[in-house]
PDB file of C-alpha atoms in Angstrom:
ATOM      1  CA  MET A   1      -2.145 -51.799 -34.221  1.00 57.00           C
ATOM      2  CA  SER A   2      -2.490 -48.687 -36.323  1.00 67.00           C
ATOM      3  CA  SER A   3      -5.765 -47.730 -34.643  1.00 71.00           C
ATOM      4  CA  ASN A   4      -4.125 -47.983 -31.174  1.00 71.00           C
ATOM      5  CA  ARG A   5      -1.266 -45.760 -32.281  1.00 74.00           C
ATOM      6  CA  GLU A   6      -3.729 -43.300 -33.813  1.00 76.00           C
ATOM      7  CA  ALA A   7      -5.798 -43.274 -30.609  1.00 66.00           C
ATOM      8  CA  ARG A   8      -2.643 -42.584 -28.544  1.00 68.00           C
ATOM      9  CA  ASN A   9      -1.638 -39.758 -30.875  1.00 70.00           C
ATOM     10  CA  ILE A  10      -5.079 -38.178 -30.595  1.00 73.00           C
ATOM     11  CA  ARG A  11      -5.036 -38.576 -26.805  1.00 64.00           C
ATOM     12  CA  ASN A  12      -1.519 -37.092 -26.586  1.00 61.00           C
ATOM     13  CA  ARG A  13      -2.571 -34.107 -28.717  1.00 68.00           C
ATOM     14  CA  TYR A  14      -5.532 -33.443 -26.415  1.00 57.00           C
ATOM     15  CA  ILE A  15      -3.326 -33.759 -23.339  1.00 58.00           C
ATOM     16  CA  ARG A  16      -0.797 -31.299 -24.824  1.00 61.00           C
ATOM     17  CA  ARG A  17      -3.586 -28.865 -25.665  1.00 61.00           C
ATOM     18  CA  LEU A  18      -5.018 -29.225 -22.180  1.00 48.00           C
ATOM     19  CA  PHE A  19      -1.626 -28.536 -20.583  1.00 49.00           C
ATOM     20  CA  GLY A  20      -1.165 -25.689 -23.046  1.00 55.00           C
ATOM     21  CA  MET A  21      -4.316 -24.071 -21.649  1.00 54.00           C
ATOM     22  CA  ILE A  22      -3.902 -24.955 -17.964  1.00 52.00           C
ATOM     23  CA  LEU A  23      -0.214 -24.138 -17.489  1.00 47.00           C
ATOM     24  CA  PRO A  24      -0.427 -20.474 -18.566  1.00 51.00           C
ATOM     25  CA  ALA A  25      -3.540 -20.006 -16.422  1.00 48.00           C
ATOM     26  CA  CYS A  26      -1.713 -21.414 -13.396  1.00 45.00           C
ATOM     27  CA  LEU A  27       1.226 -19.109 -14.001  1.00 46.00           C
ATOM     28  CA  LEU A  28      -1.019 -16.038 -14.241  1.00 45.00           C
ATOM     29  CA  ILE A  29      -2.781 -16.563 -10.912  1.00 43.00           C
ATOM     30  CA  PRO A  30       0.148 -15.487  -8.677  1.00 45.00           C
ATOM     31  CA  VAL A  31       0.822 -12.534 -10.981  1.00 40.00           C
ATOM     32  CA  SER A  32      -2.737 -11.238 -10.655  1.00 39.00           C
ATOM     33  CA  VAL A  33      -2.717 -11.661  -6.867  1.00 41.00           C
ATOM     34  CA  SER A  34       0.633  -9.892  -6.701  1.00 52.00           C
ATOM     35  CA  HIS A  35      -0.670  -7.125  -8.970  1.00 54.00           C
ATOM     36  CA  ALA A  36      -3.681  -6.569  -6.692  1.00 58.00           C
ATOM     37  CA  ASP A  37      -1.404  -6.390  -3.647  1.00 66.00           C
ATOM     38  CA  GLU A  38       0.846  -3.861  -5.377  1.00 74.00           C
ATOM     39  CA  GLU A  39      -2.260  -1.796  -6.199  1.00 81.00           C
ATOM     40  CA  HIS A  40      -3.073  -1.648  -2.469  1.00 81.00           C
ATOM     41  CA  VAL A  41       0.452  -0.383  -1.791  1.00 86.00           C
ATOM     42  CA  ALA A  42       0.172   2.174  -4.617  1.00 86.00           C
ATOM     43  CA  SER A  43      -3.139   3.415  -3.213  1.00 87.00           C
ATOM     44  CA  ALA A  44      -1.705   3.751   0.297  1.00 89.00           C
ATOM     45  CA  CYS A  45       1.305   5.601  -1.135  1.00 90.00           C
ATOM     46  CA  ALA A  46      -0.966   8.003  -3.028  1.00 90.00           C
ATOM     47  CA  THR A  47      -2.794   8.652   0.254  1.00 91.00           C
ATOM     48  CA  LEU A  48       0.527   9.321   1.979  1.00 93.00           C
ATOM     49  CA  GLU A  49       1.438  11.757  -0.804  1.00 93.00           C
ATOM     50  CA  PHE A  50      -1.887  13.581  -0.371  1.00 92.00           C
ATOM     51  CA  MET A  51      -1.253  13.766   3.377  1.00 92.00           C
ATOM     52  CA  ALA A  52       2.211  15.221   2.754  1.00 94.00           C
ATOM     53  CA  LYS A  53       0.684  17.878   0.486  1.00 92.00           C
ATOM     54  CA  MET A  54      -1.910  18.755   3.129  1.00 91.00           C
ATOM     55  CA  THR A  55       0.890  19.117   5.684  1.00 93.00           C
ATOM     56  CA  ALA A  56       3.054  21.188   3.314  1.00 92.00           C
ATOM     57  CA  LEU A  57       0.136  23.516   2.625  1.00 90.00           C
ATOM     58  CA  ASN A  58      -0.512  23.770   6.355  1.00 89.00           C
ATOM     59  CA  LEU A  59       3.164  24.688   6.858  1.00 88.00           C
ATOM     60  CA  LEU A  60       2.864  27.459   4.261  1.00 88.00           C
ATOM     61  CA  LEU A  61      -0.362  28.823   5.752  1.00 85.00           C
ATOM     62  CA  PRO A  62      -0.437  27.825   9.417  1.00 83.00           C
ATOM     63  CA  ALA A  63      -3.534  28.510  11.476  1.00 80.00           C
ATOM     64  CA  ASN A  64      -3.311  30.255  14.846  1.00 78.00           C
ATOM     65  CA  ASN A  65      -3.158  27.010  16.819  1.00 78.00           C
ATOM     66  CA  ASP A  66      -0.739  25.138  14.505  1.00 86.00           C
ATOM     67  CA  ASP A  67       2.621  24.076  15.896  1.00 89.00           C
ATOM     68  CA  VAL A  68       5.058  24.605  13.005  1.00 90.00           C
ATOM     69  CA  ALA A  69       7.744  22.424  14.624  1.00 91.00           C
ATOM     70  CA  GLU A  70       5.211  19.578  14.952  1.00 92.00           C
ATOM     71  CA  LEU A  71       4.225  19.979  11.290  1.00 92.00           C
ATOM     72  CA  GLN A  72       7.890  19.835  10.232  1.00 93.00           C
ATOM     73  CA  LEU A  73       8.413  16.690  12.304  1.00 94.00           C
ATOM     74  CA  ALA A  74       5.299  15.162  10.710  1.00 94.00           C
ATOM     75  CA  SER A  75       6.725  15.948   7.261  1.00 94.00           C
ATOM     76  CA  GLN A  76       9.982  14.197   8.142  1.00 95.00           C
ATOM     77  CA  GLN A  77       8.112  11.122   9.366  1.00 95.00           C
ATOM     78  CA  MET A  78       6.030  11.002   6.175  1.00 95.00           C
ATOM     79  CA  ARG A  79       9.184  11.243   4.042  1.00 95.00           C
ATOM     80  CA  GLU A  80      10.719   8.325   5.940  1.00 95.00           C
ATOM     81  CA  LEU A  81       7.599   6.161   5.531  1.00 94.00           C
ATOM     82  CA  ASN A  82       7.518   7.079   1.841  1.00 92.00           C
ATOM     83  CA  ARG A  83      11.187   6.121   1.412  1.00 92.00           C
ATOM     84  CA  LEU A  84      10.745   2.675   2.935  1.00 90.00           C
ATOM     85  CA  ALA A  85       7.243   1.699   1.788  1.00 89.00           C
ATOM     86  CA  CYS A  86       6.674   3.579  -1.456  1.00 88.00           C
ATOM     87  CA  GLN A  87      10.035   4.060  -3.172  1.00 84.00           C
ATOM     88  CA  PRO A  88      10.883   0.402  -3.921  1.00 75.00           C
ATOM     89  CA  VAL A  89       9.625  -0.368  -7.438  1.00 66.00           C
ATOM     90  CA  VAL A  90       9.078  -4.046  -6.650  1.00 71.00           C
ATOM     91  CA  HIS A  91       8.494  -5.338  -3.140  1.00 72.00           C
ATOM     92  CA  ASP A  92      10.444  -8.480  -2.365  1.00 73.00           C
ATOM     93  CA  GLY A  93      10.488 -10.326   0.949  1.00 73.00           C
ATOM     94  CA  GLY A  94      12.880  -7.771   2.418  1.00 73.00           C
ATOM     95  CA  THR A  95      10.886  -4.676   1.559  1.00 77.00           C
ATOM     96  CA  ARG A  96       7.486  -6.271   2.098  1.00 83.00           C
ATOM     97  CA  TYR A  97       8.124  -7.844   5.513  1.00 85.00           C
ATOM     98  CA  GLN A  98      11.431  -6.576   6.914  1.00 81.00           C
ATOM     99  CA  ASN A  99      11.287  -2.782   6.507  1.00 86.00           C
ATOM    100  CA  THR A 100      12.464  -1.047   9.664  1.00 89.00           C
ATOM    101  CA  TYR A 101      13.259   2.552  10.522  1.00 93.00           C
ATOM    102  CA  ALA A 102      16.625   3.663  11.913  1.00 92.00           C
ATOM    103  CA  ASN A 103      15.083   3.584  15.416  1.00 95.00           C
ATOM    104  CA  GLY A 104      14.278  -0.144  15.010  1.00 93.00           C
ATOM    105  CA  ARG A 105      10.500   0.204  14.611  1.00 94.00           C
ATOM    106  CA  GLN A 106       8.949  -1.862  11.866  1.00 93.00           C
ATOM    107  CA  VAL A 107       7.085  -0.090   9.039  1.00 93.00           C
ATOM    108  CA  SER A 108       4.622  -2.999   8.753  1.00 92.00           C
ATOM    109  CA  ILE A 109       4.488  -6.719   9.389  1.00 92.00           C
ATOM    110  CA  ASP A 110       3.241  -7.066   5.789  1.00 90.00           C
ATOM    111  CA  LEU A 111       3.044  -3.978   3.538  1.00 89.00           C
ATOM    112  CA  PHE A 112       0.330  -5.587   1.408  1.00 88.00           C
ATOM    113  CA  ASN A 113      -2.123  -6.594   4.127  1.00 89.00           C
ATOM    114  CA  GLN A 114      -1.226  -5.185   7.550  1.00 92.00           C
ATOM    115  CA  ALA A 115      -1.118  -1.787   9.247  1.00 93.00           C
ATOM    116  CA  TRP A 116       1.581   0.748   8.353  1.00 95.00           C
ATOM    117  CA  TYR A 117       3.279   2.801  11.059  1.00 96.00           C
ATOM    118  CA  PHE A 118       5.246   6.044  11.151  1.00 97.00           C
ATOM    119  CA  PRO A 119       8.718   6.069  12.788  1.00 97.00           C
ATOM    120  CA  ASN A 120       7.180   7.334  16.053  1.00 96.00           C
ATOM    121  CA  GLY A 121       4.919   4.247  16.257  1.00 96.00           C
ATOM    122  CA  GLN A 122       1.706   6.053  15.264  1.00 97.00           C
ATOM    123  CA  VAL A 123      -0.450   4.049  12.863  1.00 96.00           C
ATOM    124  CA  PHE A 124      -0.847   5.517   9.355  1.00 95.00           C
ATOM    125  CA  THR A 125      -3.457   3.049   8.073  1.00 93.00           C
ATOM    126  CA  THR A 126      -4.710  -0.298   9.336  1.00 91.00           C
ATOM    127  CA  HIS A 127      -5.572  -1.674   5.881  1.00 87.00           C
ATOM    128  CA  PRO A 128      -3.399  -0.264   3.070  1.00 88.00           C
ATOM    129  CA  GLY A 129      -5.342   0.524  -0.082  1.00 80.00           C
ATOM    130  CA  ARG A 130      -8.670  -0.352   1.476  1.00 79.00           C
ATOM    131  CA  SER A 131     -11.327   1.764   3.140  1.00 80.00           C
ATOM    132  CA  SER A 132      -9.983   2.480   6.601  1.00 87.00           C
ATOM    133  CA  ALA A 133      -9.147   5.437   8.807  1.00 90.00           C
ATOM    134  CA  ILE A 134      -5.972   7.355   7.922  1.00 92.00           C
ATOM    135  CA  TYR A 135      -3.911   9.125  10.600  1.00 95.00           C
ATOM    136  CA  TYR A 136      -1.255  11.853  10.619  1.00 96.00           C
ATOM    137  CA  PRO A 137       2.003  11.162  12.512  1.00 96.00           C
ATOM    138  CA  ASN A 138       0.684  13.263  15.424  1.00 95.00           C
ATOM    139  CA  GLY A 139      -2.317  10.925  15.820  1.00 95.00           C
ATOM    140  CA  GLN A 140      -4.855  13.297  14.273  1.00 94.00           C
ATOM    141  CA  LEU A 141      -7.270  11.821  11.775  1.00 93.00           C
ATOM    142  CA  LEU A 142      -6.934  12.650   8.061  1.00 92.00           C
ATOM    143  CA  ALA A 143     -10.156  10.798   7.146  1.00 89.00           C
ATOM    144  CA  TYR A 144     -12.407   8.075   8.538  1.00 86.00           C
ATOM    145  CA  GLY A 145     -13.021   6.092   5.366  1.00 76.00           C
ATOM    146  CA  TRP A 146     -10.613   7.464   2.829  1.00 67.00           C
ATOM    147  CA  THR A 147     -11.423   5.257  -0.169  1.00 62.00           C
ATOM    148  CA  ARG A 148     -15.192   5.650   0.072  1.00 63.00           C
ATOM    149  CA  GLY A 149     -15.151   9.337  -0.854  1.00 66.00           C
ATOM    150  CA  GLU A 150     -17.579  11.962   0.379  1.00 68.00           C
ATOM    151  CA  GLU A 151     -15.840  11.866   3.761  1.00 79.00           C
ATOM    152  CA  THR A 152     -14.612  14.848   5.735  1.00 87.00           C
ATOM    153  CA  VAL A 153     -10.884  15.424   5.380  1.00 90.00           C
ATOM    154  CA  PHE A 154      -9.036  16.978   8.321  1.00 91.00           C
ATOM    155  CA  TRP A 155      -5.952  19.182   8.662  1.00 91.00           C
ATOM    156  CA  PRO A 156      -3.097  17.946  10.903  1.00 92.00           C
ATOM    157  CA  ASN A 157      -4.479  20.066  13.770  1.00 89.00           C
ATOM    158  CA  GLY A 158      -7.848  18.262  13.631  1.00 89.00           C
ATOM    159  CA  ASN A 159      -9.854  21.036  11.956  1.00 88.00           C
ATOM    160  CA  PRO A 160     -12.048  19.968   9.026  1.00 89.00           C
ATOM    161  CA  ALA A 161     -10.587  20.842   5.626  1.00 86.00           C
ATOM    162  CA  THR A 162     -13.782  20.071   3.709  1.00 72.00           C
TER     163      THR A 162
END
């Protein structure tokens, strides 16, 4: 009788230890996936910030063929995208899936994995935080493969910046 009780105690200890190892691992999996998704958003937001700086610099020193009014409109559209996609500290279901501009256009179907759009409907990036083409609100290309590096970067008017 004592040996059965001892065997059960040993088995129960092993089961508790096993659950003690498995349960925390199971709880960490969604956190790491969520963290990776948030990193994609952070990367896309950093790209948007760089684009805004390029546009601001272009506004300060416009080239002969630059349309200052178009550059100002582009800046406004970037600020609006930044406010809806980049300013929330934590993205819940509302900010991740349901973000819409005042004109009714959706920012993205899914901020973590789908294309982002400016208020005018122009795509900003097709794959946030991943290597993909990046566009200004006027449709001009910022870069072909932004995250790969060593790519040509363009001004809002389409002229190469590098």
